[in-house]
Short mmCIF file of C-alpha atoms in Angstrom, two decimals:
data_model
loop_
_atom_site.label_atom_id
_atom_site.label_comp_id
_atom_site.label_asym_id
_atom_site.label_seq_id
_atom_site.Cartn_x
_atom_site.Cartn_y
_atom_site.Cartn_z
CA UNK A 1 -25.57 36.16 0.05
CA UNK A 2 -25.93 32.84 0.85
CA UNK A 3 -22.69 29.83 0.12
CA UNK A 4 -25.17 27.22 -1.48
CA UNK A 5 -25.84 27.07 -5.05
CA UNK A 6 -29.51 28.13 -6.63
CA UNK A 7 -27.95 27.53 -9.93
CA UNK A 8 -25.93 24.53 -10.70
CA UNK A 9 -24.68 23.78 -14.44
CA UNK A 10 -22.60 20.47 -15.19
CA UNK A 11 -20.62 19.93 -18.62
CA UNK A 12 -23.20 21.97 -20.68
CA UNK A 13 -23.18 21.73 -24.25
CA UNK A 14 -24.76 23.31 -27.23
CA UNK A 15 -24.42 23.60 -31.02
CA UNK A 16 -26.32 25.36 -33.64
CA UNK A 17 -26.40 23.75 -37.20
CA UNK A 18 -23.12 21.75 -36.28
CA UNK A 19 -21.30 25.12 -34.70
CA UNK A 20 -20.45 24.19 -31.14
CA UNK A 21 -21.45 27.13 -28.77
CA UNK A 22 -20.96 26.18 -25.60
CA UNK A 23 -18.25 23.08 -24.88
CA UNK A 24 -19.00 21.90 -21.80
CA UNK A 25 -19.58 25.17 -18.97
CA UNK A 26 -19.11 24.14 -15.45
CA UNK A 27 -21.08 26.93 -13.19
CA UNK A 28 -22.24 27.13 -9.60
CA UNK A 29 -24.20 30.58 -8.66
CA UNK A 30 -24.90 31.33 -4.81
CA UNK A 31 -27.63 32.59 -4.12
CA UNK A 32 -28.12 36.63 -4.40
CA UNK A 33 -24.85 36.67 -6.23
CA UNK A 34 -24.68 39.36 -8.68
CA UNK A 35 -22.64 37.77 -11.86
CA UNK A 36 -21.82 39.47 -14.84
CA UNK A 37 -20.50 37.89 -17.46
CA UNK A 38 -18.70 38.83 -20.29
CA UNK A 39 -16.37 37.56 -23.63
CA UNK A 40 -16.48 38.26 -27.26
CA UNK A 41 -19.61 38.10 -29.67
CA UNK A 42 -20.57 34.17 -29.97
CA UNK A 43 -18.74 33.35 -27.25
CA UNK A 44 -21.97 31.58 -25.77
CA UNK A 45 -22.86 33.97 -23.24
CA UNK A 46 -26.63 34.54 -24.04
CA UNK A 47 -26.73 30.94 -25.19
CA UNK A 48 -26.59 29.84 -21.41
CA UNK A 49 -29.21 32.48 -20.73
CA UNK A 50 -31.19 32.06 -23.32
CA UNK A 51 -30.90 27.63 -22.31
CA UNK A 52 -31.80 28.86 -18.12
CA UNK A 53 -34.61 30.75 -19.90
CA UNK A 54 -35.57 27.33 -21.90
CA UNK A 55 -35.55 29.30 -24.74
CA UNK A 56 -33.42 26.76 -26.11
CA UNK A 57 -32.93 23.03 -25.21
CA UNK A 58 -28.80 21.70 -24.58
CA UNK A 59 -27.55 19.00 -26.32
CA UNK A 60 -25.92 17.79 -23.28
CA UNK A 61 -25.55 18.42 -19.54
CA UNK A 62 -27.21 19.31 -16.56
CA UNK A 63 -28.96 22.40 -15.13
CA UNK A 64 -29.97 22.67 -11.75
CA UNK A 65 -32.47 25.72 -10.06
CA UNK A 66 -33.07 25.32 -6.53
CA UNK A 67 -31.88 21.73 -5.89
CA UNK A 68 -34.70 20.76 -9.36
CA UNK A 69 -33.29 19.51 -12.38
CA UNK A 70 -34.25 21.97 -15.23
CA UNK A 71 -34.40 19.39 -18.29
CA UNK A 72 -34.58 16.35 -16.51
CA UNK A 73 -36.94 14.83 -13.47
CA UNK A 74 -36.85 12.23 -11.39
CA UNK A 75 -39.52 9.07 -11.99
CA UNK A 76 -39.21 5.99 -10.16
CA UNK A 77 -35.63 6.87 -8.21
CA UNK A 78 -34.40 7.47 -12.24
CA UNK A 79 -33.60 10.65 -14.25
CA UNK A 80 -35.99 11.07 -17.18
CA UNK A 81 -36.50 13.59 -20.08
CA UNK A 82 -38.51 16.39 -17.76
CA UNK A 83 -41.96 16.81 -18.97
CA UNK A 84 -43.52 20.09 -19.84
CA UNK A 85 -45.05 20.91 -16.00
CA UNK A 86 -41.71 20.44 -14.78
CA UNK A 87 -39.76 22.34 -16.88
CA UNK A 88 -42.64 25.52 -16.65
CA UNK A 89 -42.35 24.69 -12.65
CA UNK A 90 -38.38 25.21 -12.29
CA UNK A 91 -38.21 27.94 -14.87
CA UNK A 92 -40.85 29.81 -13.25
CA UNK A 93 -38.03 30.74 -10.69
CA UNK A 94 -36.00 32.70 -13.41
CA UNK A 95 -37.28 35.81 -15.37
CA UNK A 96 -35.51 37.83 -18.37
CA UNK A 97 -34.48 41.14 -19.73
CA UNK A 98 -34.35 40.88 -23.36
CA UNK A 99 -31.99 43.12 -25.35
CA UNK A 100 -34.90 44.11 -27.54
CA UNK A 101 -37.30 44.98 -25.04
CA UNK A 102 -39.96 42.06 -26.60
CA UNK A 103 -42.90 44.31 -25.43
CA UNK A 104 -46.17 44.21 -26.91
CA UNK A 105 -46.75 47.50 -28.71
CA UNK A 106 -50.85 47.19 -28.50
CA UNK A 107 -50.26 47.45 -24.78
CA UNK A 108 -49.72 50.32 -22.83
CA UNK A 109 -47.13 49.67 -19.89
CA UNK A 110 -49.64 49.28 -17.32
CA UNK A 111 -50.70 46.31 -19.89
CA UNK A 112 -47.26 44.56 -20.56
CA UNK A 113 -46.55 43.87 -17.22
CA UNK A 114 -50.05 42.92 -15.84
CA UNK A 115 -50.76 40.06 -18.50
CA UNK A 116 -49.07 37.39 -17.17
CA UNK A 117 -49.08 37.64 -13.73
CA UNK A 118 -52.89 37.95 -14.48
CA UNK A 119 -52.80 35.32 -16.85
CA UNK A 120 -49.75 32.41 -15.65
CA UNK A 121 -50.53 33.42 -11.95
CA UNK A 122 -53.80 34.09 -11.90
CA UNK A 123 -53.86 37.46 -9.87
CA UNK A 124 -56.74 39.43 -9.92
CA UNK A 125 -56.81 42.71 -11.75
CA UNK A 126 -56.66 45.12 -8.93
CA UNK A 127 -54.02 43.45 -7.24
CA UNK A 128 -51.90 42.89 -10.49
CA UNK A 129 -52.61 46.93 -11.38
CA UNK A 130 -51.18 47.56 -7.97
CA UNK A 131 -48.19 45.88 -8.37
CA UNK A 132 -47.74 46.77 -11.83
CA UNK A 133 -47.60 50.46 -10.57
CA UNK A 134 -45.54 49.71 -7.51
CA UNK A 135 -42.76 48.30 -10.09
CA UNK A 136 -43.25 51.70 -12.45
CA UNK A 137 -42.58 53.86 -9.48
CA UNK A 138 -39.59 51.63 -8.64
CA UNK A 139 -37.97 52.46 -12.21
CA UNK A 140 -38.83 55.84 -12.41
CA UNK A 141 -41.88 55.10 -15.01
CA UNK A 142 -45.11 55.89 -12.68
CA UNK A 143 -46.48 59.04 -14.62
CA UNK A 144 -46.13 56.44 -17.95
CA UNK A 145 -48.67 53.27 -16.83
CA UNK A 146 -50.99 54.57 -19.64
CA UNK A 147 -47.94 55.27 -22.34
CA UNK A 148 -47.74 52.71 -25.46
CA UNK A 149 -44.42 51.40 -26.66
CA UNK A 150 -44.82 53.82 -29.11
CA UNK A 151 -44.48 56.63 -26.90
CA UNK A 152 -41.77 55.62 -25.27
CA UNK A 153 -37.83 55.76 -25.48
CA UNK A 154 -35.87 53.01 -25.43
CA UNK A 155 -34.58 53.55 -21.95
CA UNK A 156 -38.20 53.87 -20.80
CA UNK A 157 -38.92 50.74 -22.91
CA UNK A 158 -36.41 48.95 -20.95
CA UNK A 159 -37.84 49.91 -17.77
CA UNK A 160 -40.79 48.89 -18.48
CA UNK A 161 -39.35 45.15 -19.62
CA UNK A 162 -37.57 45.43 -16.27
CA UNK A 163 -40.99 45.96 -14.59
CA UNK A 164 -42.62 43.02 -16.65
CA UNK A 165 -39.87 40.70 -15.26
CA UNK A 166 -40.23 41.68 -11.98
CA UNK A 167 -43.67 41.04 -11.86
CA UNK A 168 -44.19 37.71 -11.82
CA UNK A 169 -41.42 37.81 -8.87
CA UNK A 170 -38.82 35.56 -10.08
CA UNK A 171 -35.57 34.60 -7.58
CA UNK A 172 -32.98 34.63 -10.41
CA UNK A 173 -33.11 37.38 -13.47
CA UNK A 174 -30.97 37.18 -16.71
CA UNK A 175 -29.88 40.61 -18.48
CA UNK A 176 -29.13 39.55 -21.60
CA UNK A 177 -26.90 43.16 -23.08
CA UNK A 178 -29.78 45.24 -21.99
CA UNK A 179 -28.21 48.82 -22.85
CA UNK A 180 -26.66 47.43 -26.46
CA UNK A 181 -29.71 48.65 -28.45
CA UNK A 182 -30.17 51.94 -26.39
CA UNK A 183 -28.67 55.28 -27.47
CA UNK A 184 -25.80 55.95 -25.39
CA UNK A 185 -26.93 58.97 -23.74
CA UNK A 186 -30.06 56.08 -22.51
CA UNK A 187 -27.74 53.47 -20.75
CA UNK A 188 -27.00 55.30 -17.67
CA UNK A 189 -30.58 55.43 -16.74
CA UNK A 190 -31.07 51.63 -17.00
CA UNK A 191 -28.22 51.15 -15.50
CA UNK A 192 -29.24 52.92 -12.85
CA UNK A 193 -32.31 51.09 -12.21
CA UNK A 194 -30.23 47.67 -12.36
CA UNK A 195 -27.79 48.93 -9.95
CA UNK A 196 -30.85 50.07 -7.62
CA UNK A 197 -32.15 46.88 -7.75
CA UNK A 198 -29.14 45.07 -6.98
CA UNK A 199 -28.89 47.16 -3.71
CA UNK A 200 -32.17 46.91 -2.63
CA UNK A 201 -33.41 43.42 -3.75
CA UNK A 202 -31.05 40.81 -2.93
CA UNK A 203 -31.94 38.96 -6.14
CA UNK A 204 -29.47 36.70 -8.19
CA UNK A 205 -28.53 38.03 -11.22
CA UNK A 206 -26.75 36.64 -14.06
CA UNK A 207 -25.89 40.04 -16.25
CA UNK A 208 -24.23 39.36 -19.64
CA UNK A 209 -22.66 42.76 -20.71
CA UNK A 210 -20.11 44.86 -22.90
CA UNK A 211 -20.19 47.64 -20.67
CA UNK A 212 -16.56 47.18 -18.54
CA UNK A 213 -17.74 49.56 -15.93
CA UNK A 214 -20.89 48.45 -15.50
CA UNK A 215 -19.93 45.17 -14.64
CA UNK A 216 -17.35 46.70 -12.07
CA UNK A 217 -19.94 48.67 -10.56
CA UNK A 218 -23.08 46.44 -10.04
CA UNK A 219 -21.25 42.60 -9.85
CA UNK A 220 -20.02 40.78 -6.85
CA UNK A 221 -18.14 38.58 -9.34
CA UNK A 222 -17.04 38.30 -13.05
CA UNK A 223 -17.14 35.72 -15.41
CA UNK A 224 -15.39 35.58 -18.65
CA UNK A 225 -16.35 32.80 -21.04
CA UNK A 226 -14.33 31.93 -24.36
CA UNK A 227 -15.09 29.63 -26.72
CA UNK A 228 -18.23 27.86 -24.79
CA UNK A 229 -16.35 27.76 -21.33
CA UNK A 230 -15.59 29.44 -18.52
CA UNK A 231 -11.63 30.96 -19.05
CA UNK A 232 -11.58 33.32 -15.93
CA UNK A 233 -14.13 33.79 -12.82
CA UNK A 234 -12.93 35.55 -9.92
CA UNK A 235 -13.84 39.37 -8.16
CA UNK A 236 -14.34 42.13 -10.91
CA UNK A 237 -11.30 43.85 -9.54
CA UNK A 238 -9.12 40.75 -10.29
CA UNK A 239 -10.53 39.82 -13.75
CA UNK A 240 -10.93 43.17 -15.01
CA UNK A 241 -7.76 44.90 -13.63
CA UNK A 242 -5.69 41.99 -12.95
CA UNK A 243 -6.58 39.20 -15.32
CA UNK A 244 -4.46 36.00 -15.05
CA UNK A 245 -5.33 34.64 -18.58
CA UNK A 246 -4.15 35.48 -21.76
CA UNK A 247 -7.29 35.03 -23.50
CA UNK A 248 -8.91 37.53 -20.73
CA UNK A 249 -6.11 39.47 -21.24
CA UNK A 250 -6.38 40.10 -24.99
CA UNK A 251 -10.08 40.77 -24.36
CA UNK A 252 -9.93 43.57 -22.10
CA UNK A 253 -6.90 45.13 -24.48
CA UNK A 254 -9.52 45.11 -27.38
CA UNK A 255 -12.28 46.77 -25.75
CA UNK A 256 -9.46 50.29 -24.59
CA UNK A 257 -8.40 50.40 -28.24
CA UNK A 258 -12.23 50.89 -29.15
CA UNK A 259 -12.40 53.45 -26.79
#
């Protein structure tokens, strides 16, 4: 894992209909870190995903992906407003897992995750198909290239958005709850996958999860984020075991009275 930062975030902010989200993150992510991040519901962890993914714009504040500003670019030795090429170049870097899946059910699998390295990287169809079922056999999904959504379970659905990511070979991916929406005799099997990848890919991750275990087992570090900033960052056996803030603290205490 390399010391220098491939993402950089300064004083982020972000605020939907006048709700303030996030309040100013500070983040630095080496690269091939594996970073899992967790806090309560709204506490703006897939709002920074979802703003690394430019799904969403910030009001405020500075993201930077290998050394390029995200919304910004430099014009005449001056930070400007990035223009669409720029932002499409950085992002291009970072691919997503979707809690949803997001796939498109008149596609078969083969089909989801051959359309846009076909059609954003302009890979011919035989070499696309080949990598398409290199990425199946790597999540356990090759005898299912020709399978629908339809046909699928959600764990296999999963996989398959895993695949799709994968495929247009990004050097950071975002996990945005990935095993929320999947029954629970389903998460260990996408887990598994993610925790396979981790081991063999040396990929940065940024993983926002509930799962307490999860995180234990697949992260190099944990972040916990409260009320649109970071609260407590540090090895998942100190912040989950040993937390030093209340906040962190409480947190944890919730999730073993649910259990």
């Amino acid at each position: 894992m390399s010391a220098d930062p491939v993402i950089r975030i300064r004083s982020l902010h972000k605020s939907y209909g006048g709700t303030p989200v996030l309040r100013g993150l500070d983040l630095d992510v080496p690269a091939g870190q594996r970073l899992a991040i967790i806090g309560r519901s709204g506490s703006g962890k897939s709002t920074l995903l979802r703003l690394l993914m430019t799904l969403d714009r910030p009001d405020s504040g500075d993201i930077i992906i290998n050394s390029d500003h995200l919304w910004h670019e430099r014009r005449d030795d001056r930070l400007v407003p990035a223009r669409k090429a720029h932002v499409d170049r950085v992002r291009a870097n970072v691919g997503m897992v979707f809690q949803h899946f997001n796939l498109f059910p008149n596609m078969t699998a083969l089909g989801n995750i051959t359309i846009a390295p076909r059609k954003v990287l302009g890979i011919s169809t035989v070499d696309a198909d080949q990598q398409a079922h290199r990425l199946l056999e790597m999540v356990g999904l090759e005898g299912k290239a020709n399978a629908y959504p339809g046909e699928l379970s959600g764990g296999q659905k999963q996989r398959v958005a895993i695949a799709r990511a994968l495929a247009m070979e990004p050097k950071i991916m975002l996990f945005d709850e990935v095993t929320s929406a999947l029954d629970p005799e389903l998460v260990g099997e996408v887990q598994t996958v993610l925790k396979e990848l981790a081991r063999r890919s040396g990929m940065t991750m940024l993983i926002v999860t509930h799962e307490m275990r999860f995180a234990r087992d697949i992260a190099d570090r944990v972040l916990f984020i409260n009320d649109g900033v970071v609260v407590e960052d540090g090895p998942p056996h100190v912040v989950l075991e040993r937390p030093a803030n209340e906040e962190t603290q409480l947190f944890l205490q919730s999730l073993l009275c649910k259990e």
